[in-house]
PDB file of C-alpha atoms in Angstrom:
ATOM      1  CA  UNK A   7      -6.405   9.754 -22.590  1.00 85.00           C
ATOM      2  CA  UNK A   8      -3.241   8.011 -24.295  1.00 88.00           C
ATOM      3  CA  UNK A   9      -1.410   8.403 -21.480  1.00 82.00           C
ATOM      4  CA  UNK A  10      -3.923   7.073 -18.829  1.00 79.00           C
ATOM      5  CA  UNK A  11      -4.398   3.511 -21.740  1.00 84.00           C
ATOM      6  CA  UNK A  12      -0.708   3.490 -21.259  1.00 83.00           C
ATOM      7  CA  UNK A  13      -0.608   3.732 -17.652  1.00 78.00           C
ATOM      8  CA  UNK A  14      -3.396   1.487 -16.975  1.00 80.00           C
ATOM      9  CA  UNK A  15      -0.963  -1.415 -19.399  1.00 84.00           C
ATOM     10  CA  UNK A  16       1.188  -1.116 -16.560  1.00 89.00           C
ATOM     11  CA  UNK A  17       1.851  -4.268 -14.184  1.00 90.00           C
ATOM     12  CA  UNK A  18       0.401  -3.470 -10.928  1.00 91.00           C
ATOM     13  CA  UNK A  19       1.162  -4.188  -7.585  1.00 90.00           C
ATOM     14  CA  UNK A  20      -0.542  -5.573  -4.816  1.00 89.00           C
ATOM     15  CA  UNK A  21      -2.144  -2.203  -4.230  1.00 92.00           C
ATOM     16  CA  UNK A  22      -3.371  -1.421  -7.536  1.00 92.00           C
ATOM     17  CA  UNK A  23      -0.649   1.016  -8.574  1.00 93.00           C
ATOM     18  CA  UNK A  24       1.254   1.067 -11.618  1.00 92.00           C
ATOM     19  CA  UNK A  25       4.617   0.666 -11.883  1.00 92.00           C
ATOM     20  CA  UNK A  26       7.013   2.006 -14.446  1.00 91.00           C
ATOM     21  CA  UNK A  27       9.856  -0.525 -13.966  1.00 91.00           C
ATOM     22  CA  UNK A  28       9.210  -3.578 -11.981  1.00 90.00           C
ATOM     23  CA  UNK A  29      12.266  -5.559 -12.475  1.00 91.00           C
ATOM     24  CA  UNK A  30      14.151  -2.365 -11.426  1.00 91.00           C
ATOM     25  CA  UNK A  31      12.945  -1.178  -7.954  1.00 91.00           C
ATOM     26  CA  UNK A  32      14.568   1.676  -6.317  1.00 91.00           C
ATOM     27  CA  UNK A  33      17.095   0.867  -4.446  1.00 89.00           C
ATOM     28  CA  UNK A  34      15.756   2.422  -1.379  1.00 86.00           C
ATOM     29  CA  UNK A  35      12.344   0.491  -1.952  1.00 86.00           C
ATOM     30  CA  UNK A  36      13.979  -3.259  -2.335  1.00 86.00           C
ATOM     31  CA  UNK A  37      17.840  -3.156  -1.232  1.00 88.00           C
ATOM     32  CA  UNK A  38      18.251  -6.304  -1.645  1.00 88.00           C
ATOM     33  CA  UNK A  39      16.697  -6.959  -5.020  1.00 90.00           C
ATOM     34  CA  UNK A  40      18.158  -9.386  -7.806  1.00 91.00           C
ATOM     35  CA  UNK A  41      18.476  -8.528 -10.847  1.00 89.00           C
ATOM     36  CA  UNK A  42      15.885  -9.544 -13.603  1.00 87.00           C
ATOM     37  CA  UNK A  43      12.934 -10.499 -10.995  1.00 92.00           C
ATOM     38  CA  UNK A  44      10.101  -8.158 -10.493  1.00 91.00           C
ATOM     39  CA  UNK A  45       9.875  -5.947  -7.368  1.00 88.00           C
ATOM     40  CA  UNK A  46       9.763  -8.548  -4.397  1.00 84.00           C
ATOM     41  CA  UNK A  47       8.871  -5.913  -1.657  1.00 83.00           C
ATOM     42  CA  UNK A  48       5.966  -3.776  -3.155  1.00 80.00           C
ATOM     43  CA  UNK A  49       6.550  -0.870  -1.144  1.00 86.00           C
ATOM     44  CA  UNK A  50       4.917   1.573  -3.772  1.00 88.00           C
ATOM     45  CA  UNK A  51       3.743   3.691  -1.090  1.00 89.00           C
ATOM     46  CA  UNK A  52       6.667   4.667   1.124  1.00 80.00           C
ATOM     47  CA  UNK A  53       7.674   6.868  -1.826  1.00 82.00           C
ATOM     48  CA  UNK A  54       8.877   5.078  -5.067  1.00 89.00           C
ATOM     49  CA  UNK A  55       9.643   6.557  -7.982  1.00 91.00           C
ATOM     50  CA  UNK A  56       8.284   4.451 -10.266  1.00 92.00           C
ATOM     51  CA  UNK A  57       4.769   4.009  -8.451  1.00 93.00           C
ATOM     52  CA  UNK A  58       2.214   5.500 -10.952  1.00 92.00           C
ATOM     53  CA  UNK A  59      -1.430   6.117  -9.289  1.00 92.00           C
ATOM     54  CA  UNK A  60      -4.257   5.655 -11.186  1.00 90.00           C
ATOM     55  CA  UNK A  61      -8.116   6.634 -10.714  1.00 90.00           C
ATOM     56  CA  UNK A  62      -8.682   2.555  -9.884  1.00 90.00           C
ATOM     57  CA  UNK A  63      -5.559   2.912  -6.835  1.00 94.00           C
ATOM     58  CA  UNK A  64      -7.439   4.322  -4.601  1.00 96.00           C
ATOM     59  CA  UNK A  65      -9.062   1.195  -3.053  1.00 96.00           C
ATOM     60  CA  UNK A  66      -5.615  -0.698  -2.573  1.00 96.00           C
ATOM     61  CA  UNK A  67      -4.099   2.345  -1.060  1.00 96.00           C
ATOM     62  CA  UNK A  68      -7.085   2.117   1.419  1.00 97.00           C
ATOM     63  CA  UNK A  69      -6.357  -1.022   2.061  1.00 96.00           C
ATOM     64  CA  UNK A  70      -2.885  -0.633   2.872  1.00 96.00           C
ATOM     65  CA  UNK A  71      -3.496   2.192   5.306  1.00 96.00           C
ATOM     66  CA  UNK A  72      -5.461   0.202   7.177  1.00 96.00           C
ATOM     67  CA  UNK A  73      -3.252  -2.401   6.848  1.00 95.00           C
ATOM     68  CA  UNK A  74      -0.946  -0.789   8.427  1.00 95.00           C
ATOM     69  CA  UNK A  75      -2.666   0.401  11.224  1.00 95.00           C
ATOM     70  CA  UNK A  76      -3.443  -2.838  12.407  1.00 95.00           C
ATOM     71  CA  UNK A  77       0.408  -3.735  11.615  1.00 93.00           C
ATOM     72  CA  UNK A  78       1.322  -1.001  13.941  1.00 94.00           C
ATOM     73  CA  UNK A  79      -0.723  -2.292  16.962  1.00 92.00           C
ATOM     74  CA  UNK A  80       0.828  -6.082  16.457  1.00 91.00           C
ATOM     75  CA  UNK A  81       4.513  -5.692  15.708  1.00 92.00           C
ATOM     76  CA  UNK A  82       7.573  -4.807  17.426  1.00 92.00           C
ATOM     77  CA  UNK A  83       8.444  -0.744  17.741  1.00 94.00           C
ATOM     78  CA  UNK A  84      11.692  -1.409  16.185  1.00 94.00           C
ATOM     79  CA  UNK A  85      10.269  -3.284  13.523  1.00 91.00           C
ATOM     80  CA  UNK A  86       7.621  -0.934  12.883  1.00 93.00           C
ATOM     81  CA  UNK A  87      10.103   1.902  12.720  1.00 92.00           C
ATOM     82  CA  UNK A  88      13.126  -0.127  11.159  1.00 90.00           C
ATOM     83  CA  UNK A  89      10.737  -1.349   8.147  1.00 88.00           C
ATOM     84  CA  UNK A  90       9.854   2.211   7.377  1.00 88.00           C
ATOM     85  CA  UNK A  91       6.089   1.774   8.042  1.00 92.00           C
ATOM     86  CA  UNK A  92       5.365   4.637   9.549  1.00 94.00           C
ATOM     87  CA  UNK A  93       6.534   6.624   6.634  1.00 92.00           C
ATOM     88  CA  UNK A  94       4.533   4.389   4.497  1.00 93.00           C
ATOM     89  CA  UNK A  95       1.544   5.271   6.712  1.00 96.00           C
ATOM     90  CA  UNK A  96       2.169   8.921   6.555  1.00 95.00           C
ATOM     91  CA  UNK A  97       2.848   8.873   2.788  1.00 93.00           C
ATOM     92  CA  UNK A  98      -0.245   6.972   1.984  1.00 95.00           C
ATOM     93  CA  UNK A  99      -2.249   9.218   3.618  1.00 95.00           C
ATOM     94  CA  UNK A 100      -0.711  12.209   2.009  1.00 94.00           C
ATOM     95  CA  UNK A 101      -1.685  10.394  -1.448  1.00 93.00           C
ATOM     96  CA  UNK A 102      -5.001   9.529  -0.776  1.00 94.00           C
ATOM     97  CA  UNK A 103      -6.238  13.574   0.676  1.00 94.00           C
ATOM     98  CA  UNK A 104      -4.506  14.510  -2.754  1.00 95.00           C
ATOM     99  CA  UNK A 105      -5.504  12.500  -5.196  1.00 95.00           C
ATOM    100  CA  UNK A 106      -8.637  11.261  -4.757  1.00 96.00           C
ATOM    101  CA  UNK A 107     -12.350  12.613  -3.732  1.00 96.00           C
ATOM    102  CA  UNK A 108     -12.871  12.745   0.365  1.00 94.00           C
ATOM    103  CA  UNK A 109     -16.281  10.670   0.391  1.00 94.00           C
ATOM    104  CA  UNK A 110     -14.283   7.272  -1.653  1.00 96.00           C
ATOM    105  CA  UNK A 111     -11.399   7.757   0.837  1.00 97.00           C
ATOM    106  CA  UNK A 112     -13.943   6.830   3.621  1.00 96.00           C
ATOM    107  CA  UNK A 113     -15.930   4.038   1.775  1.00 97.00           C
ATOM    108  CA  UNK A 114     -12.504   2.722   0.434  1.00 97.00           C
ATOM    109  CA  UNK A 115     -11.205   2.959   3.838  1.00 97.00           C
ATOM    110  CA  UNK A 116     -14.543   1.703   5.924  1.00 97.00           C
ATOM    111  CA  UNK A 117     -14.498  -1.553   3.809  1.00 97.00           C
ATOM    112  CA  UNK A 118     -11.149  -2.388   4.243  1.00 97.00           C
ATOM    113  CA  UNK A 119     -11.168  -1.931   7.914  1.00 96.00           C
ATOM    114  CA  UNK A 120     -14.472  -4.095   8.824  1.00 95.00           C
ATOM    115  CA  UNK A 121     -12.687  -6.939   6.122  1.00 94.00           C
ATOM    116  CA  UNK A 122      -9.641  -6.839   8.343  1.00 93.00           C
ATOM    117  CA  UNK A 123     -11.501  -7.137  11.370  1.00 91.00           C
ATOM    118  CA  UNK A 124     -13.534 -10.035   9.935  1.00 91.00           C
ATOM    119  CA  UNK A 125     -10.780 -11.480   8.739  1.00 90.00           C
ATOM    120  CA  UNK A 126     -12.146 -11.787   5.084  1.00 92.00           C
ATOM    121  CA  UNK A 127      -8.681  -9.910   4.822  1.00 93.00           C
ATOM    122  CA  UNK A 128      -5.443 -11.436   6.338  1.00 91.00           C
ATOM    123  CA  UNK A 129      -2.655  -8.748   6.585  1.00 91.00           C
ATOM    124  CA  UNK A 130       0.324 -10.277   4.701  1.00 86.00           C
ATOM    125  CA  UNK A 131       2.848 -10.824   7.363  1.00 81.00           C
ATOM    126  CA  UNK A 132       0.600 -10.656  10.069  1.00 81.00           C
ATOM    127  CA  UNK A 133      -2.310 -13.205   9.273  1.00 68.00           C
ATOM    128  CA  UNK A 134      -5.202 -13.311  11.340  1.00 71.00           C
ATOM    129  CA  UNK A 135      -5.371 -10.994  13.813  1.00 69.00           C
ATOM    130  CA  UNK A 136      -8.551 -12.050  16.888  1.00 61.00           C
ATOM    131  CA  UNK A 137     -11.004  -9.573  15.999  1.00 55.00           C
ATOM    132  CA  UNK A 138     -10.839  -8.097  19.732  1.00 55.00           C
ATOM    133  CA  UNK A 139      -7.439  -6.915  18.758  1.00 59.00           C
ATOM    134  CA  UNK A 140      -8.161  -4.921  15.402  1.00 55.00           C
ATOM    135  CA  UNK A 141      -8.426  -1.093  16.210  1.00 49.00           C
ATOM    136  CA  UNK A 142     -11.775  -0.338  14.771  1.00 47.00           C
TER     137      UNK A 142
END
């Protein structure tokens, strides 16, 4: 229980996931990072070490994965595969199946996919996308 108070202290990113040092991303996660400013590229789910999930993460990992399968239908290949999004994807996944119940993964999940495609959600990045073109 003290460790879950401590966790949930945390400063969270824009997924709901704790982070244990967000002025000092990994340099993997945020290459190009300066010194003394928080994390500027949020990428807690392609694999950072300093991402801490919590019981409440589950809905912002949801709605990254289906963030990012929208993202994959609208940009570029190369910048799909150079940005490391499908690793992202594939890690997300991973996370969710692991660490959370199956029956929340598909609420969390069906939510954030009919908000995309009403656009009550704009992908960062991306905007809105016509709701013809969302993958439902």
């Amino acid at each position: 229980e003290a460790r879950l108070k401590a966790y949930r202290q945390l400063m969270r990113s824009r997924v709901g996931v704790g982070c244990a040092d967000p002025r000092r991303p990994p340099e993997e996660i945020d290459p190009a990072h300066k010194e003394g400013r928080l994390c500027g590229t949020q990428r807690c789910l392609k694999e950072c070490t300093h991402a801490i999930f919590l019981p409440e993460s589950l809905d912002g990992i949801a709605m990254r994965i289906e963030e990012l399968i929208v993202m994959s239908d609208h940009l570029p290949r190369e910048t799909w595969l150079r940005g490391g999004f499908q690793e992202e994807l594939e890690w997300s996944e991973v996370l969710l199946e692991n660490l959370y119940p199956l029956e929340r993964i598909g609420e969390a999940r069906s939510k954030w996919r009919e908000r995309i495609a009403s656009a009550e959600h704009l992908i960062p990045g991306l905007g809105r996308i016509p709701l013809n073109e969302v993958t439902a």
